[in-house]
Amino acid sequence: MHATETPAALAPRRPSRPVVVGHRGASAYRPEHTAAGFELAVDLGADLIEPDVVVSRDGALVVRHENELSHTTDVAGRPEFAARRTTRVVDGRERTGWFTEDFTLAELRTLRAVERMPALRPLNTTYDGRSGILTLAEVVEIARRRSIPDRQVRVLAELKKPSWFDDEAGVPMNELVAAELRRLGSATPDGTVVVQSFDAAALRQLRADLGPGGPTMLQLVDDAGADDHLVTPAGLREVSTYAQGIAPSRHRILLRDADQALTGVSDLIAQAHRAGLLVVPWTLRPENAFLPRHLRRGGAAGGTGDMQTEARLLLALGVDGLITDAPEIAVRARAALVPA
């Protein structure tokens, strides 16, 4: 066990109704991690906006899908940075490209954002080049500026590979995050920032640094077998010693076969609630490519299917929130099942 606090000390307060999280903004309609995407997510009803957080060479916390930049920016077409292209092993996988830890924040500011999935979301490419790279603090500023007394918008910040940054890139990401949360006045359970990560060791360290009165935290859970231990009764109890909830792949709840047909539901939500944990699954997307077979409409992978039914099913099963690229669809599903 790596417990730093007792589950009782971290017991979460369940929301009065499930929250809707705009995944990297409103990514179904704007390129990820852009100011326009985050603003649109709020306009579409998101209660939280979710950036992924990586680190620059000079220690700035910037928001990108991952530390490799070629899929989400125009860096590959920038001759002044051609020599920065390199190959690096990240999480056991060899990657070639341009990495945030090789750029200062000032250099990253010169890059422009592009759509990460242009084949599935061709309309989003019309926004390519219009936005730059944001910092975590700037996303927090958007949330605070768009908040009103009866609707507080928060930020669900996903820390990407913090232990890797610490050990391999020589950038102390956990220390930087703890310091930034304090600076932003968000190192409390009800602060603007909620933290999540797949990196359990980093979350435990952040809890040790910030204490039981630190930010609300969620343990991300992939659907790959390597995370199976996190969703056992013992694993969930362990998570409850440092986090207030889990953010599992929705495939851990809505079970599919190899042909993407829905085959049943698991008891993960009930098990997590028994362990005193919130459950906020990811990522609901409206395109056919991401939906179970019976909710697809038409034959095009990028065509719009019936995400609302998938959202309603998860809500009916008792989740505490939904992470989605299309916030307004989740908001409609919630309105149909849960009174305001």
XYZ file of C-alpha atoms in Angstrom:
340
model
C 0.000 0.000 0.000
C 1.087 3.557 -0.729
C -1.604 5.333 1.238
C -0.878 8.830 2.458
C -4.344 9.543 3.844
C -7.341 7.566 4.994
C -10.337 7.249 2.656
C -12.479 9.148 5.161
C -10.181 12.162 4.927
C -10.687 12.326 1.161
C -14.367 11.356 0.970
C -15.850 13.257 -1.995
C -19.091 15.156 -2.044
C -21.130 13.708 -4.889
C -22.526 16.377 -7.227
C -26.247 17.109 -7.028
C -26.430 16.019 -10.652
C -23.801 14.533 -12.992
C -21.345 17.034 -14.422
C -20.516 17.455 -18.099
C -16.843 17.864 -18.988
C -15.777 19.438 -22.287
C -12.929 17.175 -23.383
C -10.064 19.418 -24.516
C -12.794 21.971 -25.178
C -15.596 21.186 -27.598
C -13.346 18.983 -29.696
C -16.093 17.729 -31.994
C -16.357 21.272 -33.384
C -13.029 23.046 -32.873
C -9.387 21.900 -32.758
C -8.395 20.604 -29.329
C -6.967 22.860 -26.628
C -7.822 26.132 -28.325
C -9.396 29.126 -26.618
C -12.260 28.936 -29.123
C -12.818 25.278 -28.214
C -12.872 25.915 -24.470
C -15.167 28.921 -24.865
C -17.542 26.918 -27.059
C -17.607 24.066 -24.531
C -18.820 26.500 -21.873
C -21.399 27.915 -24.288
C -22.651 24.370 -24.953
C -23.206 23.747 -21.242
C -20.012 22.128 -19.953
C -19.539 22.357 -16.185
C -15.807 21.698 -16.524
C -13.319 22.115 -19.358
C -10.551 19.540 -19.659
C -7.014 20.352 -20.831
C -4.115 17.925 -21.051
C -1.020 19.371 -19.379
C 2.597 18.917 -20.486
C 5.769 20.898 -19.762
C 8.058 23.167 -21.775
C 11.846 23.245 -21.506
C 11.659 26.260 -19.203
C 9.063 24.712 -16.899
C 5.838 26.229 -18.244
C 2.690 24.109 -17.914
C 1.201 24.128 -21.411
C -1.866 22.361 -22.750
C -1.430 19.830 -25.553
C -2.754 16.310 -26.143
C 0.772 14.963 -25.569
C 4.327 16.207 -25.482
C 4.833 15.316 -29.170
C 3.598 18.266 -31.211
C 3.329 17.212 -34.856
C -0.315 16.049 -34.754
C -1.744 19.146 -33.051
C 0.403 22.047 -34.329
C 2.057 23.277 -37.521
C 5.558 22.540 -36.183
C 6.380 20.088 -39.009
C 6.069 22.928 -41.517
C 8.230 25.373 -39.606
C 11.772 25.367 -41.074
C 13.213 27.203 -38.066
C 12.447 24.159 -35.932
C 13.414 21.421 -38.394
C 16.554 20.556 -36.404
C 14.456 19.889 -33.286
C 12.927 16.762 -34.842
C 14.107 13.788 -32.836
C 13.262 10.264 -31.729
C 12.435 9.582 -28.113
C 11.104 6.628 -26.123
C 8.004 7.645 -24.162
C 6.268 5.053 -21.981
C 8.170 2.277 -23.716
C 7.158 3.393 -27.210
C 9.501 4.983 -29.733
C 8.188 8.315 -31.031
C 9.649 10.603 -33.676
C 8.690 14.248 -33.848
C 8.956 17.502 -31.957
C 8.595 17.492 -28.169
C 7.462 20.238 -25.817
C 10.396 19.685 -23.471
C 12.731 20.841 -26.291
C 10.978 24.205 -26.663
C 10.711 27.250 -24.440
C 7.283 28.728 -23.812
C 8.157 31.669 -26.061
C 8.959 29.273 -28.905
C 5.796 27.254 -28.320
C 3.797 30.505 -28.503
C 4.862 30.876 -32.153
C 3.199 27.568 -33.156
C -0.389 27.374 -34.366
C -2.944 24.719 -33.464
C -4.380 22.297 -36.042
C -7.087 19.623 -35.976
C -5.726 16.312 -34.624
C -8.184 14.052 -36.526
C -8.695 15.775 -39.900
C -10.004 12.661 -41.662
C -12.857 12.286 -39.148
C -13.403 15.997 -38.527
C -12.677 17.793 -41.801
C -14.827 20.809 -40.898
C -12.540 21.511 -37.939
C -9.615 22.045 -40.307
C -11.154 25.376 -41.328
C -9.943 26.614 -37.924
C -6.354 25.429 -38.429
C -3.813 28.120 -37.733
C -6.190 30.487 -35.948
C -5.122 29.685 -32.380
C -1.904 29.399 -30.448
C -0.814 27.244 -27.517
C -2.302 28.037 -24.106
C -0.945 27.565 -20.608
C -2.846 25.915 -17.767
C -3.209 29.312 -16.112
C -4.878 30.699 -19.242
C -7.415 27.857 -19.275
C -8.136 28.550 -15.603
C -8.646 32.210 -16.493
C -11.200 31.223 -19.167
C -13.109 29.115 -16.627
C -13.121 31.880 -14.032
C -14.094 34.566 -16.523
C -17.017 32.483 -17.784
C -18.254 31.595 -14.286
C -21.285 33.289 -12.740
C -22.602 32.932 -9.172
C -25.011 30.112 -9.999
C -22.728 28.386 -12.501
C -19.103 27.906 -11.554
C -17.027 26.556 -14.430
C -14.056 24.458 -13.341
C -11.006 22.918 -15.012
C -10.289 19.177 -15.084
C -6.541 19.159 -15.737
C -5.038 15.897 -16.961
C -1.355 15.585 -16.109
C 0.332 13.788 -19.005
C 3.196 11.476 -18.008
C 4.420 13.434 -14.958
C 6.711 10.638 -13.754
C 8.225 10.374 -17.239
C 8.887 14.119 -17.295
C 10.524 13.848 -13.873
C 12.656 10.785 -14.633
C 13.441 11.000 -18.356
C 13.109 14.641 -19.378
C 14.561 16.052 -16.168
C 11.599 18.397 -15.696
C 10.018 18.241 -12.201
C 6.404 18.291 -13.394
C 4.833 17.355 -10.064
C 6.655 20.157 -8.265
C 5.660 22.607 -10.991
C 1.998 21.541 -10.796
C 1.886 21.817 -6.988
C 3.460 25.282 -7.121
C 1.096 26.445 -9.868
C -1.999 25.191 -8.062
C -0.925 27.128 -4.994
C -0.231 30.241 -7.073
C -3.639 29.985 -8.728
C -5.390 29.490 -5.389
C -6.576 26.060 -6.555
C -4.846 23.753 -4.089
C -8.127 23.021 -2.275
C -10.929 20.468 -2.816
C -13.341 23.126 -4.093
C -10.769 25.088 -6.094
C -11.124 25.837 -9.781
C -8.817 22.953 -10.757
C -9.553 19.243 -10.440
C -6.559 17.013 -11.272
C -6.535 13.672 -13.061
C -3.831 11.394 -14.428
C -3.141 7.818 -15.450
C 0.053 8.093 -13.384
C -0.940 6.771 -9.956
C 2.507 7.374 -8.465
C 2.367 11.029 -9.466
C -1.108 11.458 -7.981
C 0.041 9.899 -4.717
C 3.024 12.257 -4.653
C 0.821 15.266 -5.363
C -1.499 14.205 -2.526
C 1.510 13.900 -0.210
C 2.715 17.365 -1.269
C -0.640 19.119 -0.960
C -2.238 17.038 1.813
C -5.836 15.932 2.363
C -6.951 19.532 1.924
C -5.445 19.583 -1.551
C -7.339 19.513 -4.855
C -9.946 16.966 -5.842
C -8.222 14.249 -7.865
C -9.364 11.477 -10.195
C -7.436 8.345 -11.111
C -7.703 7.789 -14.848
C -8.218 4.130 -15.813
C -7.479 2.847 -19.307
C -9.323 -0.102 -20.794
C -6.032 -1.932 -21.359
C -5.166 -4.866 -19.118
C -2.350 -2.985 -17.408
C -4.959 -1.033 -15.440
C -7.046 -4.041 -14.400
C -5.657 -3.918 -10.870
C -7.108 -0.440 -10.334
C -10.708 -1.651 -10.675
C -10.539 -4.601 -8.296
C -12.093 -4.053 -4.845
C -8.601 -3.769 -3.353
C -7.459 -1.443 -6.115
C -10.429 0.863 -5.671
C -9.805 1.015 -1.926
C -6.195 1.946 -2.653
C -7.284 4.696 -5.041
C -9.552 6.089 -2.323
C -6.501 6.765 -0.145
C -5.190 9.461 -2.501
C -8.020 10.385 -4.922
C -11.708 11.195 -4.700
C -12.736 9.358 -7.826
C -11.911 7.368 -10.915
C -12.185 8.423 -14.534
C -12.402 5.091 -16.367
C -12.673 4.404 -20.057
C -16.372 3.997 -20.773
C -15.484 0.578 -22.196
C -14.912 -0.517 -18.594
C -18.634 0.096 -18.007
C -20.347 -0.481 -21.358
C -18.845 -3.735 -22.565
C -18.293 -4.427 -26.267
C -17.156 -7.416 -28.286
C -14.564 -7.431 -31.081
C -17.229 -6.324 -33.583
C -18.056 -3.267 -31.414
C -21.438 -4.644 -30.443
C -22.624 -3.777 -26.943
C -22.676 -6.983 -24.895
C -23.583 -5.803 -21.392
C -22.628 -3.552 -18.505
C -20.166 -4.054 -15.672
C -20.648 -3.352 -11.973
C -17.735 -0.899 -11.836
C -19.911 2.097 -10.930
C -21.445 0.321 -7.944
C -18.062 -1.011 -6.811
C -16.452 2.424 -7.035
C -19.314 4.055 -5.142
C -18.977 1.442 -2.413
C -15.323 2.438 -2.136
C -16.406 6.074 -1.738
C -15.251 7.133 -5.199
C -16.822 9.305 -7.857
C -17.061 7.844 -11.381
C -16.524 10.116 -14.406
C -15.962 8.062 -17.590
C -14.311 9.155 -20.848
C -14.605 9.946 -23.761
C -18.015 10.167 -25.431
C -17.737 11.255 -29.069
C -20.527 11.736 -31.608
C -18.887 10.141 -34.636
C -19.789 6.608 -35.722
C -16.154 5.524 -35.396
C -16.395 5.774 -31.616
C -19.907 4.466 -30.967
C -21.136 0.927 -30.358
C -22.382 -0.656 -33.540
C -26.120 -0.300 -32.854
C -25.795 3.466 -32.306
C -24.073 4.195 -35.618
C -26.025 5.989 -38.316
C -24.990 5.543 -41.925
C -21.756 4.026 -43.170
C -19.298 6.904 -42.805
C -16.843 6.645 -39.903
C -17.032 10.420 -39.444
C -20.810 10.519 -39.678
C -22.849 11.529 -36.646
C -24.388 8.675 -34.713
C -26.519 8.464 -31.585
C -24.160 9.538 -28.813
C -27.092 10.776 -26.762
C -28.309 7.222 -26.146
C -24.821 6.176 -24.988
C -24.776 9.162 -22.625
C -28.247 8.360 -21.293
C -27.258 4.779 -20.584
C -24.200 5.835 -18.578
C -26.240 8.421 -16.685
C -28.950 5.869 -15.923
C -26.275 3.565 -14.515
C -25.301 6.260 -12.011
C -22.118 7.963 -13.220
C -21.155 11.247 -11.556
C -20.123 12.920 -14.790
C -19.331 12.452 -18.471
C -16.221 13.524 -20.360
C -17.191 14.309 -23.940
C -16.143 16.031 -27.158
C -19.751 17.180 -27.682
C -20.967 18.755 -24.423
C -24.396 19.814 -25.677
C -25.373 16.197 -26.448
C -24.472 15.109 -22.910
C -26.358 18.121 -21.525
C -29.472 17.064 -23.442
C -29.144 13.495 -22.198
C -28.783 14.730 -18.617
C -31.816 17.023 -18.936
C -33.918 14.070 -20.061
C -33.006 12.031 -16.979
C -32.022 14.412 -14.177
C -33.928 17.557 -13.180
C -31.933 20.767 -13.016
